[in-house]
Coordinates of C-alpha atoms in Angstrom, one line a residue:
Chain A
X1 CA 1.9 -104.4 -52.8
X2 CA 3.9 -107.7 -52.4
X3 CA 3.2 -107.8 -56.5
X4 CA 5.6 -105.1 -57.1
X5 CA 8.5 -106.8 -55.6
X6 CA 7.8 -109.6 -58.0
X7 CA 10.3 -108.3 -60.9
X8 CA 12.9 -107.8 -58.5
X9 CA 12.7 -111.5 -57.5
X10 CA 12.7 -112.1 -61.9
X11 CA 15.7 -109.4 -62.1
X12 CA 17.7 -111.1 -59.5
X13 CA 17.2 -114.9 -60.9
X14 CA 18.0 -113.5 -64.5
X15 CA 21.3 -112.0 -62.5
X16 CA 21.8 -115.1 -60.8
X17 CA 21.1 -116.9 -64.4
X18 CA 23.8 -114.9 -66.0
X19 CA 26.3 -114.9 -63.2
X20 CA 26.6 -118.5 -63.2
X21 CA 25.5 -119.5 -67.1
X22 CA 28.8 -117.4 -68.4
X23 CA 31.1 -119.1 -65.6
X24 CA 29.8 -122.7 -66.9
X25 CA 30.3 -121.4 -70.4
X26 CA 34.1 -120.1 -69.3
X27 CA 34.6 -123.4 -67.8
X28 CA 33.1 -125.8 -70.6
X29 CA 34.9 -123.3 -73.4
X30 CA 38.0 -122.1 -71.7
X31 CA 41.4 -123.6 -72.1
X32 CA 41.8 -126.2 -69.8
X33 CA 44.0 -125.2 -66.5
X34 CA 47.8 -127.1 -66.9
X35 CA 48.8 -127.3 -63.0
X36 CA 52.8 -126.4 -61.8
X37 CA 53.9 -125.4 -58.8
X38 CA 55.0 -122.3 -59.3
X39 CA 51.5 -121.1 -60.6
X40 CA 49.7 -122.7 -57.6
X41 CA 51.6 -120.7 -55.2
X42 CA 49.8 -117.2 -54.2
X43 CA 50.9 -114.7 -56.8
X44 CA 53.6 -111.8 -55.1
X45 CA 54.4 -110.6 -58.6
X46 CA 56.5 -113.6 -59.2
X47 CA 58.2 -114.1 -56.1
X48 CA 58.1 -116.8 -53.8
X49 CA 55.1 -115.6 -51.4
X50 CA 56.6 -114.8 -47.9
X51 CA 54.9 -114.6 -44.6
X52 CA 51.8 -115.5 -44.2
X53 CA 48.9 -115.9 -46.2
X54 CA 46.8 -113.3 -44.2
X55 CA 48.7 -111.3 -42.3
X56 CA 47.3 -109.7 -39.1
X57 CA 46.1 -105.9 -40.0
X58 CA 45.2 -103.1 -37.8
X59 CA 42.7 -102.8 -35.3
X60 CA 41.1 -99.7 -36.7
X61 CA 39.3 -101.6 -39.3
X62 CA 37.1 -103.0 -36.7
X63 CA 36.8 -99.7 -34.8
X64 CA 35.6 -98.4 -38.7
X65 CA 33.4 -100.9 -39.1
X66 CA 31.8 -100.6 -35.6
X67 CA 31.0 -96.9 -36.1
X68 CA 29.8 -97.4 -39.0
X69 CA 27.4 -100.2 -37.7
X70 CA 26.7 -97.3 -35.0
X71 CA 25.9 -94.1 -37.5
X72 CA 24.3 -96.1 -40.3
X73 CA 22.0 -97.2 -37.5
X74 CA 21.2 -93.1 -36.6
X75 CA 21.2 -92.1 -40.5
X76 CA 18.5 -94.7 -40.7
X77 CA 16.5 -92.8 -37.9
X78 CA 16.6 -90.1 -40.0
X79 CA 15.0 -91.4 -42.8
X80 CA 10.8 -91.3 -41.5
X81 CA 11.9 -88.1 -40.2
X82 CA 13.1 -86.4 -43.5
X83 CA 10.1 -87.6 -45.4
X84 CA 7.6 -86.6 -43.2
X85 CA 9.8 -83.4 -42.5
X86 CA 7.6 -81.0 -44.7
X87 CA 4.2 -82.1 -43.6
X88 CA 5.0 -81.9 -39.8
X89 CA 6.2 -78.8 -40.4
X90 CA 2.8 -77.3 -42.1
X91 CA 0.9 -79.0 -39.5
X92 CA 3.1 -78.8 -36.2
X93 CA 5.3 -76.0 -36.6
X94 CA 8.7 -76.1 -36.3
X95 CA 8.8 -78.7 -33.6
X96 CA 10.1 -81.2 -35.8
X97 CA 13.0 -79.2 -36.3
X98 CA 14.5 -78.8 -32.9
X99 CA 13.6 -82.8 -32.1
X100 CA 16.0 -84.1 -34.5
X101 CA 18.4 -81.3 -33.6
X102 CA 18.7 -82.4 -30.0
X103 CA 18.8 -86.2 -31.5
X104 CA 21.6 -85.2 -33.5
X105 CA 23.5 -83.1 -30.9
X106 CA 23.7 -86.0 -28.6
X107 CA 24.6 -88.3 -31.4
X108 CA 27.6 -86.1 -32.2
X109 CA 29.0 -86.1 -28.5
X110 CA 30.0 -89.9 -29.0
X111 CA 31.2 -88.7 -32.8
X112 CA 33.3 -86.2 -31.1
X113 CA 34.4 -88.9 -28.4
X114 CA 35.4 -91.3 -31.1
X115 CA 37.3 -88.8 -32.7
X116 CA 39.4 -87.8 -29.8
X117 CA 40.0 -91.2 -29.0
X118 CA 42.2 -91.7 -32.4
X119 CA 40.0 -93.9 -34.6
X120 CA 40.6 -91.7 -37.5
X121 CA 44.4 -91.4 -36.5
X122 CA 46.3 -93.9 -38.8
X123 CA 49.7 -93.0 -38.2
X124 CA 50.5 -95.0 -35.1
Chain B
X1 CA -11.4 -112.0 -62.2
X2 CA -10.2 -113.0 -66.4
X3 CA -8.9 -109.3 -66.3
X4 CA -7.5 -109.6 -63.3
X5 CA -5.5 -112.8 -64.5
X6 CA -5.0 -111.5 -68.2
X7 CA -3.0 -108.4 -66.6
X8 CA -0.7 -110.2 -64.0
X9 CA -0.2 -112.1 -66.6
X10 CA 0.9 -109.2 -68.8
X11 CA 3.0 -107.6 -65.7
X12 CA 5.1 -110.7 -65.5
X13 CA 5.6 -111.0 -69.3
X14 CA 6.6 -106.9 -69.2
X15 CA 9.0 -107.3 -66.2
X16 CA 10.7 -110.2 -68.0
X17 CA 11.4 -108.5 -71.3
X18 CA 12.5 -104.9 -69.8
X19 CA 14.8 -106.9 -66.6
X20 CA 16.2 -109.0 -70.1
X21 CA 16.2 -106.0 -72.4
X22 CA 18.3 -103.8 -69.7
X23 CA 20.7 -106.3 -69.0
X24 CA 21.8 -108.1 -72.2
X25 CA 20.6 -105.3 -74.1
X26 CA 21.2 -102.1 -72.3
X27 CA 23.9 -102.6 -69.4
X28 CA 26.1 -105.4 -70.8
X29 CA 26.9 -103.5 -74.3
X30 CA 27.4 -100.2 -72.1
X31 CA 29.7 -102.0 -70.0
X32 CA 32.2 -103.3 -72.5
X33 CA 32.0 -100.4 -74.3
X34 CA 32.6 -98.2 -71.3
X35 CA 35.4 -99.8 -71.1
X36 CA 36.3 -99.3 -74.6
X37 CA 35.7 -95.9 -74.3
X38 CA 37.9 -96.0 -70.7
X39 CA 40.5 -97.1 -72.9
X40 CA 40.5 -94.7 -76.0
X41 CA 39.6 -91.6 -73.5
X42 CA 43.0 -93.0 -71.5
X43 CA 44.9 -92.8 -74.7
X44 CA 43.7 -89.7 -75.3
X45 CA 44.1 -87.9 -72.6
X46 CA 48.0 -89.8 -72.4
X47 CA 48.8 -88.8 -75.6
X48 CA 48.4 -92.0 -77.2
X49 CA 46.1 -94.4 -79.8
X50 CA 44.4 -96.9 -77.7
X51 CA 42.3 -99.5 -79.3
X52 CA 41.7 -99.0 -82.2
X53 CA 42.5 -102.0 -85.0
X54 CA 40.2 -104.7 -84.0
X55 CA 38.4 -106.1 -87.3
X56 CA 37.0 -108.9 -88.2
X57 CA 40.0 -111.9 -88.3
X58 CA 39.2 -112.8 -91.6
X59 CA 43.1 -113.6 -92.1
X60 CA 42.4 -116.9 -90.1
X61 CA 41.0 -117.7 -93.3
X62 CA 43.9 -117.8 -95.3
X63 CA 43.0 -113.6 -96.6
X64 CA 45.6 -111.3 -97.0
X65 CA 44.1 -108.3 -94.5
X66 CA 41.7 -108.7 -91.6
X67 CA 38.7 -107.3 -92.6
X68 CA 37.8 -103.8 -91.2
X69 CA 33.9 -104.3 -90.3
X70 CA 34.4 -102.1 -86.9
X71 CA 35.6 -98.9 -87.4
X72 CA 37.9 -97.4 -85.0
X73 CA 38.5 -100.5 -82.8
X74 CA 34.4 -100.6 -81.9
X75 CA 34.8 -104.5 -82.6
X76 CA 37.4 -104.7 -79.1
X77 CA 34.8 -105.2 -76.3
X78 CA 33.0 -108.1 -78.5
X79 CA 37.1 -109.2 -78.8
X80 CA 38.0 -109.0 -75.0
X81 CA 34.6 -110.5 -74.3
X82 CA 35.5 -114.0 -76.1
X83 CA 38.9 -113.9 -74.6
X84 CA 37.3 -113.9 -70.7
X85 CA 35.2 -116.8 -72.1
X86 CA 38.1 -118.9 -73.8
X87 CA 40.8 -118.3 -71.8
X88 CA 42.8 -120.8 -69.4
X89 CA 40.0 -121.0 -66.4
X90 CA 42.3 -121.4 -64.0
X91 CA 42.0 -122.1 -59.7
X92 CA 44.9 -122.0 -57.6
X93 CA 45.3 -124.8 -55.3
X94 CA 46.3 -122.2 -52.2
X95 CA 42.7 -120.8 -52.4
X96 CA 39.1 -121.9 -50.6
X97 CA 37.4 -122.9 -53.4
X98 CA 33.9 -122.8 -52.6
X99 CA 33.8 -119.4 -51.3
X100 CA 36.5 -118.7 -54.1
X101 CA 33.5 -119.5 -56.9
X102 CA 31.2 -117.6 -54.8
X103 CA 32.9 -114.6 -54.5
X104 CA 32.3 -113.0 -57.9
X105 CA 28.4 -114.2 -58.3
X106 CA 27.7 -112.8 -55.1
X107 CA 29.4 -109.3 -56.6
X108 CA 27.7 -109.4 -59.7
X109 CA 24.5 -110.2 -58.8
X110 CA 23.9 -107.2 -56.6
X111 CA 25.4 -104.9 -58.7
X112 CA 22.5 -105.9 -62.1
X113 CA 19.7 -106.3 -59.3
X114 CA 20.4 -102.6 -58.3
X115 CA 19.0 -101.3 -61.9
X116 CA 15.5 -103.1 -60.8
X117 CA 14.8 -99.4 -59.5
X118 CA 16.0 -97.0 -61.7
X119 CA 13.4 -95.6 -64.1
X120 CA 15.2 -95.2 -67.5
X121 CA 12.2 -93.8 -69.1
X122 CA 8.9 -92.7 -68.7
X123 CA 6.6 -95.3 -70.0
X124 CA 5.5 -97.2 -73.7
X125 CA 2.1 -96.9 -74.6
X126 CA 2.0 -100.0 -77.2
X127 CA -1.8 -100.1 -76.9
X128 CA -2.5 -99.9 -80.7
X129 CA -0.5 -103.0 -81.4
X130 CA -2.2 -105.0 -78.2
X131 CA -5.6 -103.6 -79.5
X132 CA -4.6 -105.6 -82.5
X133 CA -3.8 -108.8 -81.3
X134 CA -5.6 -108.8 -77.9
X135 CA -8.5 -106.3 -78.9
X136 CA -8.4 -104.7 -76.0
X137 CA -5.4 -102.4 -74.3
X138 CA -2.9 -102.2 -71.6
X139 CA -2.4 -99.3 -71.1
X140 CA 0.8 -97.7 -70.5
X141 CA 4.1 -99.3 -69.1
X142 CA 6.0 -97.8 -67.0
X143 CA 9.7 -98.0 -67.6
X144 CA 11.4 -99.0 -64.3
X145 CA 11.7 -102.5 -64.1
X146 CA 10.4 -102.7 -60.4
X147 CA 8.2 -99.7 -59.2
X148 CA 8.6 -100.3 -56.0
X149 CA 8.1 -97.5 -52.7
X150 CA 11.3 -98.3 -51.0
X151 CA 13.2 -97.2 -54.3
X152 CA 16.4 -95.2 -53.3
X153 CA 16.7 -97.5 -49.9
X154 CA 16.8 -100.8 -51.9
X155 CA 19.8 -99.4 -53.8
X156 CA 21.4 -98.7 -50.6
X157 CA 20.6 -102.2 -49.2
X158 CA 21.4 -104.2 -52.1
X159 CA 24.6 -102.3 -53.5
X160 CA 26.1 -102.9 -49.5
X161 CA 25.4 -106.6 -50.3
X162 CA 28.7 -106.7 -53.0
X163 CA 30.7 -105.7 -49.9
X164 CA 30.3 -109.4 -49.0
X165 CA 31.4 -110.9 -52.1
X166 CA 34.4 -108.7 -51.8
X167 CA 35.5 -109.8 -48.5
X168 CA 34.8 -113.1 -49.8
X169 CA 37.3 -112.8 -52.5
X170 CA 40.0 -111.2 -50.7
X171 CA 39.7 -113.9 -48.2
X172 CA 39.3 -117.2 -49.4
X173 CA 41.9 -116.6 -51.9
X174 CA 44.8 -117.2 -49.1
X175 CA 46.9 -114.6 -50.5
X176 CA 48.7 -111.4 -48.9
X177 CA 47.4 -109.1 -51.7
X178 CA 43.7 -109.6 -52.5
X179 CA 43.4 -109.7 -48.5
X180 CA 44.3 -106.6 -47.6
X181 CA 42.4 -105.4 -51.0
X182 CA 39.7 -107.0 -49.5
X183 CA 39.9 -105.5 -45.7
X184 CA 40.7 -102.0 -47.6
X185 CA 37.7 -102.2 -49.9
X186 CA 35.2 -103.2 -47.2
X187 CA 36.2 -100.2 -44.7
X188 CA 36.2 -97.9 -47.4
X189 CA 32.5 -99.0 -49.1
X190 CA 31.3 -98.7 -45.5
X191 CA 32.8 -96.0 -44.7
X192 CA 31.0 -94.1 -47.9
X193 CA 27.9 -96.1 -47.6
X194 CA 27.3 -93.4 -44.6
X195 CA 28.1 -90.5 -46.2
X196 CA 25.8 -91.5 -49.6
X197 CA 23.4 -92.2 -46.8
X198 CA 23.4 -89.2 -45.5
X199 CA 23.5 -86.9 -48.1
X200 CA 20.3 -88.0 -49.8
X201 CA 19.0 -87.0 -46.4
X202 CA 18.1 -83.5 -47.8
X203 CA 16.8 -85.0 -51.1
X204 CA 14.2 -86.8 -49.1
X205 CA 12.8 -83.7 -47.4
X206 CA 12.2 -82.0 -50.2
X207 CA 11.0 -84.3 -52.5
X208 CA 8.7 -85.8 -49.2
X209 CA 9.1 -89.9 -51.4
X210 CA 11.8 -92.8 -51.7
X211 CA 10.0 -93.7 -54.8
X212 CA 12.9 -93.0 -58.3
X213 CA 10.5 -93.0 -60.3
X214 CA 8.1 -90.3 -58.4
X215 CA 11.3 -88.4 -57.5
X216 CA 11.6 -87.9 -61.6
X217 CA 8.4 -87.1 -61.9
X218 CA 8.3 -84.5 -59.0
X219 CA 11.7 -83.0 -60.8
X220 CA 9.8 -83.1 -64.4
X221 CA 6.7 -80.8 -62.4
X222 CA 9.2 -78.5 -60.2
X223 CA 12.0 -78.4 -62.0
X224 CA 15.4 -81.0 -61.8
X225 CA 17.3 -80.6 -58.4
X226 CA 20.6 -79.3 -59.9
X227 CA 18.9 -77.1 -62.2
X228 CA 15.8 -76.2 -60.7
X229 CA 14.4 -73.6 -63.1
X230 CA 14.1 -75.7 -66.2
X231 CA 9.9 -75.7 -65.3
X232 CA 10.5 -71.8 -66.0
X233 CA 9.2 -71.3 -62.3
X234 CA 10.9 -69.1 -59.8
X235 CA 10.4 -69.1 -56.3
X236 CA 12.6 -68.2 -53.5
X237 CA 12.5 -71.5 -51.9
X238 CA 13.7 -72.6 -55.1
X239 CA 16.6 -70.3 -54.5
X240 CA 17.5 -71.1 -51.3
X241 CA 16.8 -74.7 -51.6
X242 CA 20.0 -74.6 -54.9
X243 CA 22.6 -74.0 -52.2
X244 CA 21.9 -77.6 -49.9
X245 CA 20.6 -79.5 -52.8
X246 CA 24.4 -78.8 -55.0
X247 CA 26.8 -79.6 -51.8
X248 CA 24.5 -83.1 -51.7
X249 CA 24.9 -83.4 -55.1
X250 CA 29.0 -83.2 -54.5
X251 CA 29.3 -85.4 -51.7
X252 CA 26.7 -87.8 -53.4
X253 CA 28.5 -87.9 -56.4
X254 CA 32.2 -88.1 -54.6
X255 CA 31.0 -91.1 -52.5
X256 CA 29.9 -92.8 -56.0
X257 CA 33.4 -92.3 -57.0
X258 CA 34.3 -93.9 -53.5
X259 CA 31.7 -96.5 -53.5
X260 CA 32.8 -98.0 -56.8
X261 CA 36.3 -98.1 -56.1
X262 CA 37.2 -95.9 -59.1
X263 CA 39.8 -92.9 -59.0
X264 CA 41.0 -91.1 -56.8
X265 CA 39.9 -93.8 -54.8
X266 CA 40.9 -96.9 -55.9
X267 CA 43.0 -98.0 -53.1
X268 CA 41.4 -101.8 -53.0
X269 CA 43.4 -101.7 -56.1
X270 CA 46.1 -99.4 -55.5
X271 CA 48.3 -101.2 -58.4
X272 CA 51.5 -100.2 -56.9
X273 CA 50.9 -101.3 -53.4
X274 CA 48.8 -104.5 -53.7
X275 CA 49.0 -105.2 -57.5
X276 CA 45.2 -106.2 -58.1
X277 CA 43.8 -105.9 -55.1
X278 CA 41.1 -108.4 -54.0
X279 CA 40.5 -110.3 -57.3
X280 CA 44.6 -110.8 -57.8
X281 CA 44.2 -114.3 -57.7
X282 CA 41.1 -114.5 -60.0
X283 CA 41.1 -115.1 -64.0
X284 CA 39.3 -115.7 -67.0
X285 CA 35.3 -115.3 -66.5
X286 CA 35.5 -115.1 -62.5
X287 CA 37.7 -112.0 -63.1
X288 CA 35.3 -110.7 -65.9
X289 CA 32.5 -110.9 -63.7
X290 CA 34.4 -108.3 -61.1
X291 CA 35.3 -106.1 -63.7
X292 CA 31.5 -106.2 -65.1
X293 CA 30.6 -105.6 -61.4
X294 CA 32.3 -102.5 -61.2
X295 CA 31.2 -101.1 -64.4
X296 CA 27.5 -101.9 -63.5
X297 CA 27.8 -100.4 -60.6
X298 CA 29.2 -97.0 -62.3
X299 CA 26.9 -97.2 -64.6
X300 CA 24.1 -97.5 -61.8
X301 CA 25.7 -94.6 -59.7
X302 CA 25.2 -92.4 -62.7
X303 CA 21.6 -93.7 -62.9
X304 CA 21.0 -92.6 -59.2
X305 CA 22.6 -89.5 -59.6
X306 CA 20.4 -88.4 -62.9
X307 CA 17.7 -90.0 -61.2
X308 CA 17.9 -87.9 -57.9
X309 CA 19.9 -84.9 -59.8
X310 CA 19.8 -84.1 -62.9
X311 CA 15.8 -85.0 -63.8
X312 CA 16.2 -88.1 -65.2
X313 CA 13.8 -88.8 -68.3
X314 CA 12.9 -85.7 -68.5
X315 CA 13.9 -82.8 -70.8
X316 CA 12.3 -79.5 -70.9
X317 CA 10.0 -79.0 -74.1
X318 CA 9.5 -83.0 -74.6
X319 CA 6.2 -84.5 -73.6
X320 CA 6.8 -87.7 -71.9
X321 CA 5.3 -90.9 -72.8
X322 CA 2.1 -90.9 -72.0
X323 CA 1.8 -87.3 -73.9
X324 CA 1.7 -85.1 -70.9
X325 CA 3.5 -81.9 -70.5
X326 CA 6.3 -81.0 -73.3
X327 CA 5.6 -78.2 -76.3
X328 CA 2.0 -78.4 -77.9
X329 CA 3.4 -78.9 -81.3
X330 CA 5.3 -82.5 -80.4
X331 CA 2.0 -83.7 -79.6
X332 CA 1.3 -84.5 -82.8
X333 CA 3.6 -87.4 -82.9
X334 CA 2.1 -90.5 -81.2
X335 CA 3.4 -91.1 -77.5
X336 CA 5.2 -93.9 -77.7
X337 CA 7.9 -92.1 -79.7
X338 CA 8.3 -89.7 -76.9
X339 CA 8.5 -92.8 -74.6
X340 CA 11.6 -94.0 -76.4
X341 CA 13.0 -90.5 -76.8
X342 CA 12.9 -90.0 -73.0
X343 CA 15.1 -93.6 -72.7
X344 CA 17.2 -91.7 -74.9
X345 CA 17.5 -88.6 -72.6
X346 CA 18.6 -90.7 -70.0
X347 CA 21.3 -92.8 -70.6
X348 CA 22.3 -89.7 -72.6
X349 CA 22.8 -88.3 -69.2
X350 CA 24.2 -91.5 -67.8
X351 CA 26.7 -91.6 -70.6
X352 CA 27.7 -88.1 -70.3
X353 CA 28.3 -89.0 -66.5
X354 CA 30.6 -92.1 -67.4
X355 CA 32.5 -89.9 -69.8
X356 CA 33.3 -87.9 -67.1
X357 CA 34.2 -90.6 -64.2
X358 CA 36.9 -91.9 -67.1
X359 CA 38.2 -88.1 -67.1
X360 CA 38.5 -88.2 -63.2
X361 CA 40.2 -91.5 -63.0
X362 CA 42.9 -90.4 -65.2
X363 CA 43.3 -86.7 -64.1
X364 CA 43.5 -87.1 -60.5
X365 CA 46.5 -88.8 -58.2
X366 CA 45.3 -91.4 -55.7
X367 CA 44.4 -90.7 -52.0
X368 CA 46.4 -92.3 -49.4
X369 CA 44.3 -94.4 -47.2
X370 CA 44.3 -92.1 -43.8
X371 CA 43.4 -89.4 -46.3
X372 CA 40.3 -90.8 -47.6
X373 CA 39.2 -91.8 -44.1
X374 CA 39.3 -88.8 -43.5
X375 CA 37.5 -87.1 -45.9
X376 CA 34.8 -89.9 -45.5
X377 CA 34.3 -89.7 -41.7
X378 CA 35.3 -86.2 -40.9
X379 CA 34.7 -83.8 -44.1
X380 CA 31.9 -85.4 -45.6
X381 CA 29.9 -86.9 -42.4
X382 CA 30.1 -83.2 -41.0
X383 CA 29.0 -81.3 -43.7
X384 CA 26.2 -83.8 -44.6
X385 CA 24.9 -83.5 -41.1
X386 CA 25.0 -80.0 -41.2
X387 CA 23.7 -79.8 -44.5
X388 CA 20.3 -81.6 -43.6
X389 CA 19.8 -78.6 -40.6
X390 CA 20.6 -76.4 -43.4
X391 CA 18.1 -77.8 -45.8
X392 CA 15.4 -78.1 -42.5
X393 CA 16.0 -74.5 -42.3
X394 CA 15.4 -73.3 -45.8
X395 CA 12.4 -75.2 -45.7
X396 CA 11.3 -74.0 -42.7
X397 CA 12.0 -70.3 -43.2
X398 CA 10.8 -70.2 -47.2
X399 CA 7.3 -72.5 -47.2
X400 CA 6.9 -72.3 -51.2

């Protein structure tokens, strides 16, 4: 079992190996960097940068990322349930149906809650 | 136990040489010159040459004319390829260095180690040349470089894992632009992840495995998913089944689009807005690697979508490499012909793919970003949920 995972492990160290070997090669055969101010300062396409480095951004990215945290969590669920789906449902009937309907219908009243709350509305 | 030795021995020397044949051989050459043929398709469909002088600089050598070894510009990936390498390497002082270094390995690597599952062919039966040397055989390899149960799921969980790199990027290079690229890029690969996610939901059902290279196999025996009579068997489950498995195959291959930051939705990139989005500040190799990340992880979402889609290896009429189904008459010719011919079949299919994400990207406008949040979280989650009832259904109501 654990044997199969072993050319992942070789796939990612060649990956790693390559990653790293070309930026050693771009530093040992690249032009060396010549330093002036103007090219250390953060690039605003030639203008002098304004503000601040990172501005603050919107809120909503964090609601985003928190439903997402919530729903990927629920399409995970659903994974066992959709490969056993066809064998449960030879053997059980359609049981197996309606259980992950009901799951789903009580998943999509905090969906519909999140939606009438605005996190989709961008405008304001 | 000298078997026993002798063949792990022979596994670890087999997942070397594929995991180094399909990156330096395979993947990197179909990355550059995807983006060779980005650039001529571009000009074509603009109205214009592209690339398409690159020879051999021979006039470095005091000759009148560069000499033409390439012909139509083919030489201009191997050109740009030495410019990433020689060019001014260069590290602003404004940016977190560490993390700034970091940032594109930790994209890269993800993006190659995401191949490990996809099964670009069959397998190679080479046991007449071991028999030689070793005087006893091997039998059959199989051509995925890690055959491994999870299959689809360790796509999901490694290709999330670039999402880091890119936060990385956009962050510790202090700088207005590649941040918000960064924060943009991040909610929008999330936001996608779910609907990929859930899409394959109906994929699972039917095929009843996470394994890629069992799914092709189950799509060689019952016909492919998108074109489910190519075994020449009808059924009405087949039928039914057409309707859930194509809207699947459109939000899969949308979210591809969306997950790989290509057109129409490139808005980590948005040139106009935010110039180059997250890797503004990067040059030379560190930039490379991002663009190489994002080709790799085109070409691996076409690899997923044959793989799950379009049948993968498999052709109708050609045996595959261990000499199993196919016409009667191919038989003749030994397997591991077959073997390479079913490589050929798929990155066939993972080329035609690529040829037709470069159409997209420079046929279609850009979404605005409430627009693709939208369509991500309200179009897409909806009809993927309902989609998987729908597919429940069909198989519920049409067993076989």
């Amino acid at each position: 079992m654990l044997k199969d995972y072993l050319p992942v492990l070789i796939q990612a160290l060649v990956a790693l190996g390559f990653a790293v070997g070309t930026l050693v090669v771009s530093v040992l055969l690249g032009r060396s960097a010549r330093r002036n101010a103007m090219k250390d300062s953060a690039y605003e396409c030639g203008m002098i940068p304004q503000g601040e480095a990172q501005p603050r951004f919107s809120v909503k990215f964090y609601l985003v990322a928190m439903l997402f945290i919530l729903f990927d969590v629920e399409v995970v669920f659903m994974y066992p349930w959709a490969l056993n789906y066809r064998d449960s449902l030879r053997e059980h009937g359609p049981m197996i149906f309606w259980s992950m309907f009901s799951f789903i219908g009580i998943v999509t009243v905090g969906y519909v809650y999140a939606l009438k709350k605005g996190v989709l509305e961008w405008k304001n | 136990m000298d078997t026993l030795l002798s063949y792990d021995w022979f596994f670890i020397a087999t997942s070397l040489v594929k995991t180094l044949v399909i990156i330096f051989g395979v993947i990197l050459p179909m990355v550059s010159y995807s983006v060779y043929a980005e650039r001529r398709v571009s000009a074509l469909i603009q109205d214009r040459l592209g690339p398409n002088r690159v020879g051999f600089p021979t006039t470095l050598l005091g000759f009148k004319k560069d000499l033409q070894l390439f012909l139509g510009g083919l030489g201009q990936p191997i050109a740009d390829g030495l410019k990433f390498i020689l060019k001014e390497d260069f590290t602003p002082a404004h940016v977190n260095k560490f993390y700034f270094w970091l940032a594109p390995i930790l994209v890269i690597v993800p993006a190659l180690l995401t191949l490990a599952v996809l099964p670009f062919g069959s397998s190679l039966d080479f046991d007449f040349i071991f028999q030689r040397i070793f005087g006893h055989g091997f039998g059959p390899v199989k051509m995925v470089i890690a055959d491994i149960d999870v299959g689809i799921l360790f796509v999901f969980a490694i290709s999330s894992l670039s999402v880091y790199g890119i936060v990385l990027a956009g962050w510790s290079s202090n700088s207005k632009y590649p941040f918000l690229g960064g924060v943009r890029s991040t909610s929008q690969m999330i936001s996608y992840e779910l609907s990929i996610g859930l899409s394959v939901i109906p994929l699972f059902m039917i095929f009843g495995k996470l394994n890629l290279s069992a799914i092709v196999r189950f799509q060689a025996e019952h016909g492919w998913l998108l074109f489910p009579f190519t075994n020449g068997e009808f059924t009405w489950q087949k039928i039914a089944l057409w309707v859930p498995c194509f809207i699947s195959f459109i939000i899969f291959m949308v979210s591809v689009f969306a997950e790989t930051n290509r057109l129409p939705f490139d808005l980590p990139e948005a040139e106009t807005e935010l110039v180059a989005g997250y890797h503004t500040e990067y040059s030379s190799m560190k930039f490379a690697l991002f663009f190489l990340a994002e080709y790799t992880a085109m070409i691996a979402g076409s690899g997923l979508v044959v793989a799950l889609f379009l049948g993968g290896w498999h052709l109708p009429f050609i045996p595959d490499g261990a000499g199993n189904g196919g016409l009667e008459i191919l038989h003749h010719l030994p397997n591991w012909i077959w073997g390479f011919v079913n490589i050929g079949v798929f990155f066939g299919k993972v080329s035609v793919l690529i040829i037709f994400f470069i159409w997209v990207r420079w046929t279609l406008p850009r979404f605005r970003f409430d627009q693709l949040m939208r369509l991500g979280w309200i179009w897409f989650f909806e009809i993927a949920l309902v989609n998987i009832f729908l597919t429940a259904g069909v198989l519920a109501l049409f067993p076989n």
